[in-house]
mmCIF file of C-alpha atoms in Angstrom:
data_model
loop_
_atom_site.group_PDB
_atom_site.id
_atom_site.type_symbol
_atom_site.label_atom_id
_atom_site.label_comp_id
_atom_site.label_asym_id
_atom_site.label_seq_id
_atom_site.Cartn_x
_atom_site.Cartn_y
_atom_site.Cartn_z
ATOM 1 C CA ASP B 23 -39.604 -14.444 53.606
ATOM 2 C CA ILE B 24 -41.850 -14.962 50.566
ATOM 3 C CA SER B 25 -39.229 -16.823 48.524
ATOM 4 C CA ARG B 26 -38.769 -19.291 51.365
ATOM 5 C CA VAL B 27 -42.536 -19.837 51.622
ATOM 6 C CA LEU B 28 -42.781 -20.641 47.912
ATOM 7 C CA LEU B 29 -39.747 -22.931 48.049
ATOM 8 C CA GLU B 30 -41.429 -24.843 50.866
ATOM 9 C CA GLU B 31 -44.461 -25.313 48.597
ATOM 10 C CA LYS B 32 -42.139 -26.810 45.994
ATOM 11 C CA SER B 33 -40.490 -29.145 48.522
ATOM 12 C CA LYS B 34 -43.933 -30.423 49.546
ATOM 13 C CA GLY B 35 -44.707 -31.378 45.948
ATOM 14 C CA TYR B 36 -47.317 -28.708 45.255
ATOM 15 C CA SER B 37 -47.950 -27.642 41.657
ATOM 16 C CA TYR B 38 -46.857 -24.438 39.965
ATOM 17 C CA LYS B 39 -50.486 -23.312 39.836
ATOM 18 C CA HIS B 40 -50.841 -23.816 43.603
ATOM 19 C CA ALA B 41 -47.724 -21.748 44.330
ATOM 20 C CA ALA B 42 -48.747 -19.033 41.854
ATOM 21 C CA ALA B 43 -52.153 -18.787 43.557
ATOM 22 C CA LYS B 44 -50.469 -18.418 46.967
ATOM 23 C CA LYS B 45 -48.201 -15.693 45.614
ATOM 24 C CA SER B 46 -51.252 -13.915 44.162
ATOM 25 C CA ILE B 47 -52.976 -13.959 47.554
ATOM 26 C CA LEU B 48 -49.856 -12.602 49.262
ATOM 27 C CA LYS B 49 -49.610 -9.895 46.609
ATOM 28 C CA GLN B 50 -53.167 -8.747 47.319
ATOM 29 C CA ILE B 51 -52.490 -8.671 51.058
ATOM 30 C CA PHE B 52 -49.349 -6.578 50.636
ATOM 31 C CA ASP B 53 -51.105 -4.291 48.141
ATOM 32 C CA MET B 54 -53.629 -3.432 50.841
ATOM 33 C CA ALA B 55 -50.848 -2.998 53.381
ATOM 34 C CA VAL B 56 -49.058 -0.500 51.145
ATOM 35 C CA ILE B 57 -52.248 1.553 50.805
ATOM 36 C CA ASP B 58 -52.881 1.488 54.575
ATOM 37 C CA LYS B 59 -50.954 4.449 56.028
ATOM 38 C CA ASP B 60 -50.941 2.858 59.491
ATOM 39 C CA ILE B 61 -48.778 -0.042 58.299
ATOM 40 C CA PRO B 62 -45.064 0.826 57.907
ATOM 41 C CA ILE B 63 -44.496 -0.760 54.498
ATOM 42 C CA GLN B 64 -43.497 1.178 51.401
ATOM 43 C CA TYR B 65 -43.601 -1.358 48.593
ATOM 44 C CA ASN B 66 -44.961 -4.770 47.742
ATOM 45 C CA PRO B 67 -42.220 -7.375 48.361
ATOM 46 C CA THR B 68 -43.887 -9.931 46.055
ATOM 47 C CA ALA B 69 -42.933 -7.769 43.042
ATOM 48 C CA SER B 70 -39.374 -9.114 43.092
ATOM 49 C CA VAL B 71 -40.274 -12.753 43.785
ATOM 50 C CA ASN B 72 -40.832 -15.432 41.158
ATOM 51 C CA VAL B 73 -42.529 -18.802 41.516
ATOM 52 C CA PRO B 74 -39.735 -21.431 41.773
ATOM 53 C CA ARG B 75 -38.780 -23.206 38.565
ATOM 54 C CA GLY B 76 -39.248 -26.917 38.098
ATOM 55 C CA MET B 77 -42.603 -27.182 39.845
ATOM 56 C CA LYS B 78 -45.022 -29.653 38.308
ATOM 57 C CA LYS B 79 -47.647 -28.132 36.049
ATOM 58 C CA GLY B 80 -51.298 -28.978 36.524
ATOM 59 C CA ARG B 81 -53.153 -30.649 33.660
ATOM 60 C CA ILE B 82 -55.082 -28.267 31.430
ATOM 61 C CA GLU B 83 -58.740 -29.207 31.279
ATOM 62 C CA ALA B 84 -61.034 -28.976 28.271
ATOM 63 C CA PRO B 85 -63.811 -26.350 28.481
ATOM 64 C CA GLU B 86 -67.140 -27.456 29.910
ATOM 65 C CA THR B 87 -69.882 -28.393 27.430
ATOM 66 C CA ASP B 88 -71.785 -25.129 27.906
ATOM 67 C CA VAL B 89 -68.607 -23.124 27.247
ATOM 68 C CA VAL B 90 -67.984 -25.074 24.023
ATOM 69 C CA GLN B 91 -71.494 -24.136 22.893
ATOM 70 C CA ILE B 92 -70.765 -20.461 23.597
ATOM 71 C CA ILE B 93 -67.578 -20.764 21.542
ATOM 72 C CA ILE B 94 -69.467 -22.279 18.602
ATOM 73 C CA GLN B 95 -72.156 -19.600 18.781
ATOM 74 C CA ASN B 96 -69.562 -16.824 18.544
ATOM 75 C CA LEU B 97 -67.372 -18.055 15.701
ATOM 76 C CA ASP B 98 -68.828 -15.369 13.434
ATOM 77 C CA LYS B 99 -67.096 -12.636 15.434
ATOM 78 C CA PRO B 100 -63.720 -11.136 14.398
ATOM 79 C CA PHE B 101 -60.903 -13.706 14.805
ATOM 80 C CA GLY B 102 -63.545 -16.424 14.992
ATOM 81 C CA ASP B 103 -61.972 -18.183 12.008
ATOM 82 C CA PHE B 104 -58.798 -18.729 14.047
ATOM 83 C CA VAL B 105 -60.841 -19.991 17.003
ATOM 84 C CA ALA B 106 -62.781 -22.328 14.693
ATOM 85 C CA LEU B 107 -59.547 -23.770 13.319
ATOM 86 C CA LEU B 108 -58.261 -24.614 16.801
ATOM 87 C CA LEU B 109 -61.636 -25.955 17.923
ATOM 88 C CA TYR B 110 -62.232 -28.253 14.943
ATOM 89 C CA THR B 111 -58.643 -29.481 14.370
ATOM 90 C CA GLY B 112 -56.957 -29.549 17.794
ATOM 91 C CA MET B 113 -53.923 -27.856 16.247
ATOM 92 C CA ARG B 114 -51.361 -26.009 18.340
ATOM 93 C CA THR B 115 -51.389 -22.208 18.099
ATOM 94 C CA GLU B 116 -47.852 -22.238 16.696
ATOM 95 C CA GLU B 117 -48.955 -24.597 13.913
ATOM 96 C CA ALA B 118 -52.084 -22.620 13.052
ATOM 97 C CA VAL B 119 -50.140 -19.375 12.676
ATOM 98 C CA ALA B 120 -47.709 -21.067 10.264
ATOM 99 C CA LEU B 121 -50.441 -22.228 7.860
ATOM 100 C CA LYS B 122 -50.540 -20.989 4.288
ATOM 101 C CA TRP B 123 -53.478 -21.274 1.919
ATOM 102 C CA SER B 124 -51.512 -23.899 0.007
ATOM 103 C CA ASP B 125 -51.766 -26.147 3.082
ATOM 104 C CA ILE B 126 -55.557 -26.244 2.799
ATOM 105 C CA HIS B 127 -56.972 -28.992 0.594
ATOM 106 C CA LEU B 128 -60.720 -28.802 0.080
ATOM 107 C CA SER B 129 -62.713 -31.318 -1.944
ATOM 108 C CA ASP B 130 -65.998 -33.169 -1.761
ATOM 109 C CA ALA B 131 -64.240 -36.485 -1.171
ATOM 110 C CA ASP B 132 -61.347 -35.781 1.183
ATOM 111 C CA SER B 133 -60.583 -32.418 2.759
ATOM 112 C CA TYR B 134 -57.516 -32.014 4.925
ATOM 113 C CA ILE B 135 -54.818 -29.666 6.217
ATOM 114 C CA SER B 136 -51.127 -30.382 5.653
ATOM 115 C CA VAL B 137 -49.255 -29.612 8.869
ATOM 116 C CA HIS B 138 -45.492 -29.398 8.419
ATOM 117 C CA ALA B 139 -44.312 -26.312 10.278
ATOM 118 C CA ALA B 140 -44.759 -24.195 13.382
ATOM 119 C CA VAL B 141 -43.879 -20.647 14.366
ATOM 120 C CA ASP B 142 -41.363 -19.865 17.080
ATOM 121 C CA LEU B 143 -43.217 -17.072 18.896
ATOM 122 C CA HIS B 144 -40.371 -16.129 21.229
ATOM 123 C CA GLY B 145 -39.338 -12.678 20.019
ATOM 124 C CA THR B 146 -39.519 -12.137 16.267
ATOM 125 C CA PRO B 147 -41.716 -14.939 14.853
ATOM 126 C CA LEU B 148 -39.768 -17.487 12.816
ATOM 127 C CA ILE B 149 -40.948 -20.520 10.838
ATOM 128 C CA LYS B 150 -39.627 -23.870 12.062
ATOM 129 C CA GLU B 151 -40.059 -26.830 9.758
ATOM 130 C CA ALA B 152 -41.022 -30.082 11.462
ATOM 131 C CA LYS B 153 -38.048 -32.210 12.507
ATOM 132 C CA THR B 154 -39.834 -35.463 13.311
ATOM 133 C CA ASP B 155 -42.343 -37.689 11.553
ATOM 134 C CA ALA B 156 -44.967 -36.626 14.101
ATOM 135 C CA GLY B 157 -44.523 -33.030 12.954
ATOM 136 C CA TYR B 158 -45.610 -33.949 9.420
ATOM 137 C CA ARG B 159 -49.256 -34.947 9.388
ATOM 138 C CA THR B 160 -52.620 -34.362 7.795
ATOM 139 C CA VAL B 161 -55.574 -33.171 9.845
ATOM 140 C CA PRO B 162 -59.095 -33.794 8.528
ATOM 141 C CA ILE B 163 -61.228 -30.752 7.765
ATOM 142 C CA LEU B 164 -64.616 -31.334 9.347
ATOM 143 C CA PRO B 165 -67.749 -30.003 7.599
ATOM 144 C CA GLN B 166 -68.173 -27.426 10.393
ATOM 145 C CA LEU B 167 -64.763 -25.938 9.579
ATOM 146 C CA LYS B 168 -65.043 -25.687 5.780
ATOM 147 C CA PRO B 169 -66.860 -22.307 5.695
ATOM 148 C CA PHE B 170 -63.969 -20.741 7.625
ATOM 149 C CA LEU B 171 -61.310 -21.989 5.196
ATOM 150 C CA ARG B 172 -62.539 -20.533 1.917
ATOM 151 C CA ARG B 173 -59.647 -18.642 0.373
ATOM 152 C CA PRO B 174 -60.442 -15.018 -0.499
ATOM 153 C CA ARG B 175 -59.992 -14.123 -4.169
ATOM 154 C CA SER B 176 -57.320 -11.593 -3.256
ATOM 155 C CA ALA B 177 -55.232 -14.159 -1.363
ATOM 156 C CA HIS B 178 -52.376 -16.102 -2.946
ATOM 157 C CA ALA B 179 -51.533 -19.742 -2.257
ATOM 158 C CA ASP B 180 -48.274 -18.701 -0.558
ATOM 159 C CA ASP B 181 -49.956 -16.208 1.798
ATOM 160 C CA TYR B 182 -50.246 -16.939 5.495
ATOM 161 C CA ILE B 183 -53.889 -17.507 6.415
ATOM 162 C CA PHE B 184 -53.561 -15.511 9.624
ATOM 163 C CA ASN B 185 -51.299 -12.513 9.140
ATOM 164 C CA VAL B 186 -50.809 -8.829 9.836
ATOM 165 C CA ASP B 187 -49.991 -6.901 6.669
ATOM 166 C CA GLY B 188 -48.833 -10.144 5.098
ATOM 167 C CA LYS B 189 -46.390 -10.934 7.897
ATOM 168 C CA LEU B 190 -46.435 -13.663 10.530
ATOM 169 C CA MET B 191 -48.406 -12.778 13.637
ATOM 170 C CA THR B 192 -46.450 -12.154 16.828
ATOM 171 C CA ARG B 193 -47.345 -13.598 20.225
ATOM 172 C CA GLY B 194 -48.597 -10.181 21.334
ATOM 173 C CA GLN B 195 -50.860 -9.810 18.299
ATOM 174 C CA ILE B 196 -52.316 -13.266 18.839
ATOM 175 C CA THR B 197 -52.907 -12.564 22.520
ATOM 176 C CA ARG B 198 -54.649 -9.247 21.821
ATOM 177 C CA ARG B 199 -56.921 -10.747 19.176
ATOM 178 C CA TRP B 200 -57.704 -13.779 21.334
ATOM 179 C CA THR B 201 -58.552 -11.539 24.294
ATOM 180 C CA SER B 202 -60.746 -9.323 22.112
ATOM 181 C CA TRP B 203 -62.637 -12.342 20.752
ATOM 182 C CA CYS B 204 -63.122 -13.786 24.252
ATOM 183 C CA LYS B 205 -64.430 -10.430 25.451
ATOM 184 C CA ASP B 206 -66.918 -10.262 22.561
ATOM 185 C CA ALA B 207 -68.021 -13.842 23.283
ATOM 186 C CA GLY B 208 -68.508 -13.216 26.997
ATOM 187 C CA LEU B 209 -65.577 -15.469 27.867
ATOM 188 C CA ALA B 210 -63.383 -12.877 29.556
ATOM 189 C CA ALA B 211 -63.375 -11.236 32.972
ATOM 190 C CA GLN B 212 -62.086 -7.906 34.199
ATOM 191 C CA LYS B 213 -59.144 -7.960 36.579
ATOM 192 C CA THR B 214 -58.024 -4.957 38.626
ATOM 193 C CA TYR B 215 -54.442 -4.704 39.806
ATOM 194 C CA THR B 216 -52.878 -2.334 42.300
ATOM 195 C CA ASN B 217 -49.097 -2.121 42.177
ATOM 196 C CA ARG B 218 -46.663 -0.016 44.089
ATOM 197 C CA HIS B 219 -42.999 -0.722 43.592
ATOM 198 C CA ARG B 220 -40.106 0.769 45.508
ATOM 199 C CA GLY B 221 -39.684 4.417 44.638
ATOM 200 C CA LYS B 222 -42.606 4.436 42.219
ATOM 201 C CA LYS B 223 -46.084 5.883 42.358
ATOM 202 C CA GLU B 224 -48.997 3.574 43.094
ATOM 203 C CA CYS B 225 -50.580 2.254 39.912
ATOM 204 C CA VAL B 226 -54.102 0.867 39.555
ATOM 205 C CA ARG B 227 -54.993 -0.788 36.273
ATOM 206 C CA THR B 228 -57.880 -2.822 34.930
ATOM 207 C CA GLU B 229 -57.624 -5.264 32.055
ATOM 208 C CA TRP B 230 -59.611 -8.063 30.435
ATOM 209 C CA ARG B 231 -58.406 -11.631 30.925
ATOM 210 C CA PRO B 232 -59.776 -14.558 28.862
ATOM 211 C CA THR B 233 -61.373 -17.358 30.870
ATOM 212 C CA ILE B 234 -60.297 -19.937 28.270
ATOM 213 C CA SER B 235 -57.006 -20.508 26.464
ATOM 214 C CA PRO B 236 -56.193 -21.705 22.937
ATOM 215 C CA HIS B 237 -54.606 -24.858 24.352
ATOM 216 C CA GLN B 238 -57.877 -25.783 26.049
ATOM 217 C CA LEU B 239 -59.431 -26.149 22.596
ATOM 218 C CA ARG B 240 -56.733 -28.690 21.765
ATOM 219 C CA HIS B 241 -57.698 -30.623 24.886
ATOM 220 C CA ASN B 242 -61.348 -30.382 23.889
ATOM 221 C CA TYR B 243 -60.515 -31.948 20.510
ATOM 222 C CA ALA B 244 -58.665 -34.785 22.260
ATOM 223 C CA THR B 245 -61.721 -35.282 24.470
ATOM 224 C CA VAL B 246 -63.963 -35.563 21.405
ATOM 225 C CA LEU B 247 -61.612 -38.162 19.903
ATOM 226 C CA TYR B 248 -61.849 -40.189 23.109
ATOM 227 C CA GLU B 249 -65.626 -39.867 23.407
ATOM 228 C CA GLN B 250 -66.090 -40.917 19.777
ATOM 229 C CA GLU B 251 -63.887 -43.961 20.442
ATOM 230 C CA VAL B 252 -61.163 -43.015 17.967
ATOM 231 C CA ASP B 253 -58.352 -45.527 18.417
ATOM 232 C CA LEU B 254 -55.082 -44.468 20.077
ATOM 233 C CA LEU B 255 -52.877 -44.672 16.986
ATOM 234 C CA THR B 256 -55.226 -42.566 14.861
ATOM 235 C CA ALA B 257 -55.604 -40.031 17.685
ATOM 236 C CA LYS B 258 -51.811 -39.836 18.038
ATOM 237 C CA ASP B 259 -51.400 -39.139 14.319
ATOM 238 C CA ILE B 260 -54.115 -36.477 14.186
ATOM 239 C CA MET B 261 -52.919 -34.707 17.342
ATOM 240 C CA GLY B 262 -49.287 -34.826 16.255
ATOM 241 C CA HIS B 263 -47.982 -36.408 19.443
ATOM 242 C CA LYS B 264 -44.357 -37.480 19.188
ATOM 243 C CA ASP B 265 -44.934 -40.477 21.450
ATOM 244 C CA ILE B 266 -48.076 -42.566 21.809
ATOM 245 C CA SER B 267 -47.591 -42.470 25.593
ATOM 246 C CA THR B 268 -48.753 -38.827 25.476
ATOM 247 C CA THR B 269 -51.995 -39.865 23.799
ATOM 248 C CA GLN B 270 -52.311 -42.780 26.207
ATOM 249 C CA ALA B 271 -51.947 -40.454 29.196
ATOM 250 C CA ILE B 272 -54.714 -38.174 27.888
ATOM 251 C CA TYR B 273 -57.056 -41.103 27.239
ATOM 252 C CA THR B 274 -56.310 -42.570 30.683
ATOM 253 C CA SER B 275 -57.058 -39.251 32.370
ATOM 254 C CA LEU B 276 -60.344 -38.893 30.451
ATOM 255 C CA ARG B 277 -61.295 -42.477 31.277
ATOM 256 C CA GLN B 278 -60.720 -41.843 34.982
ATOM 257 C CA LYS B 279 -62.721 -38.638 34.807
ATOM 258 C CA HIS B 280 -65.581 -40.446 33.077
ATOM 259 C CA ARG B 281 -65.469 -43.215 35.676
ATOM 260 C CA GLN B 282 -65.700 -40.692 38.511
ATOM 261 C CA LYS B 283 -68.811 -39.162 36.937
ATOM 262 C CA GLU B 284 -70.392 -42.600 36.774
ATOM 263 C CA VAL B 285 -69.469 -43.273 40.424
ATOM 264 C CA ASP B 286 -71.089 -39.962 41.379
ATOM 265 C CA LYS B 287 -74.254 -41.075 39.581
ATOM 266 C CA ILE B 288 -74.278 -44.297 41.602
ATOM 267 C CA ALA B 289 -73.774 -42.387 44.844
ATOM 268 C CA GLY B 290 -76.671 -40.104 43.929
ATOM 269 C CA GLY B 291 -78.957 -43.122 43.739
ATOM 270 C CA PHE B 292 -78.747 -43.773 47.490
#
């Protein structure tokens, strides 16, 4: 059965993404089978099957250079200030949502963001204060980001920068706004789904799916740090990694990727 097929993928060492892609293909096949009246199948069996837990996750890649340029060109669109913050600081979504105006320090000499909390976005959003030294850090405010961090006259120092009616944003609200921004920027694609579960009427729905994720902007920031030869310890502090081995792993991966590009150049010379 399908569960056994996916478990075999796990036993062979395949990644979660690989298994999820296989399940998606099987789902499409069974969707067509359900529609076909000549095939004696009433519902899609993949609906009750989950990808096995514990499978290794593939590394998230930074957006390509042309995609980064599209992002920069569309920061003036609604929710673009949130996108700009992630792009120019490498902060985690949970940290960005927890920011208050009092955490923003703007000056001609030294502008920075005080990061000391994150939002637990599972269920009702809750503030979690940092528990380790790595959780408390300052992130430099680059000149490109300053225009997006000017506090409105109506805002108070204790207000959340990104909020809905003064309250913390939920995961669903963030997702909807991110998807809307990606759609406006041309960084989303339409997906059509056909579902038919046991005893239920066939359902066809179309929705927009972003082609980039907030976490990819964090990886892009790490890539910039590497390309600008920022030392490991400084990169660790800015990124808020608990252990320098995390930063080391990112730098090693980027170094290997860069080396492969150079090897490809050499091969193209013959």
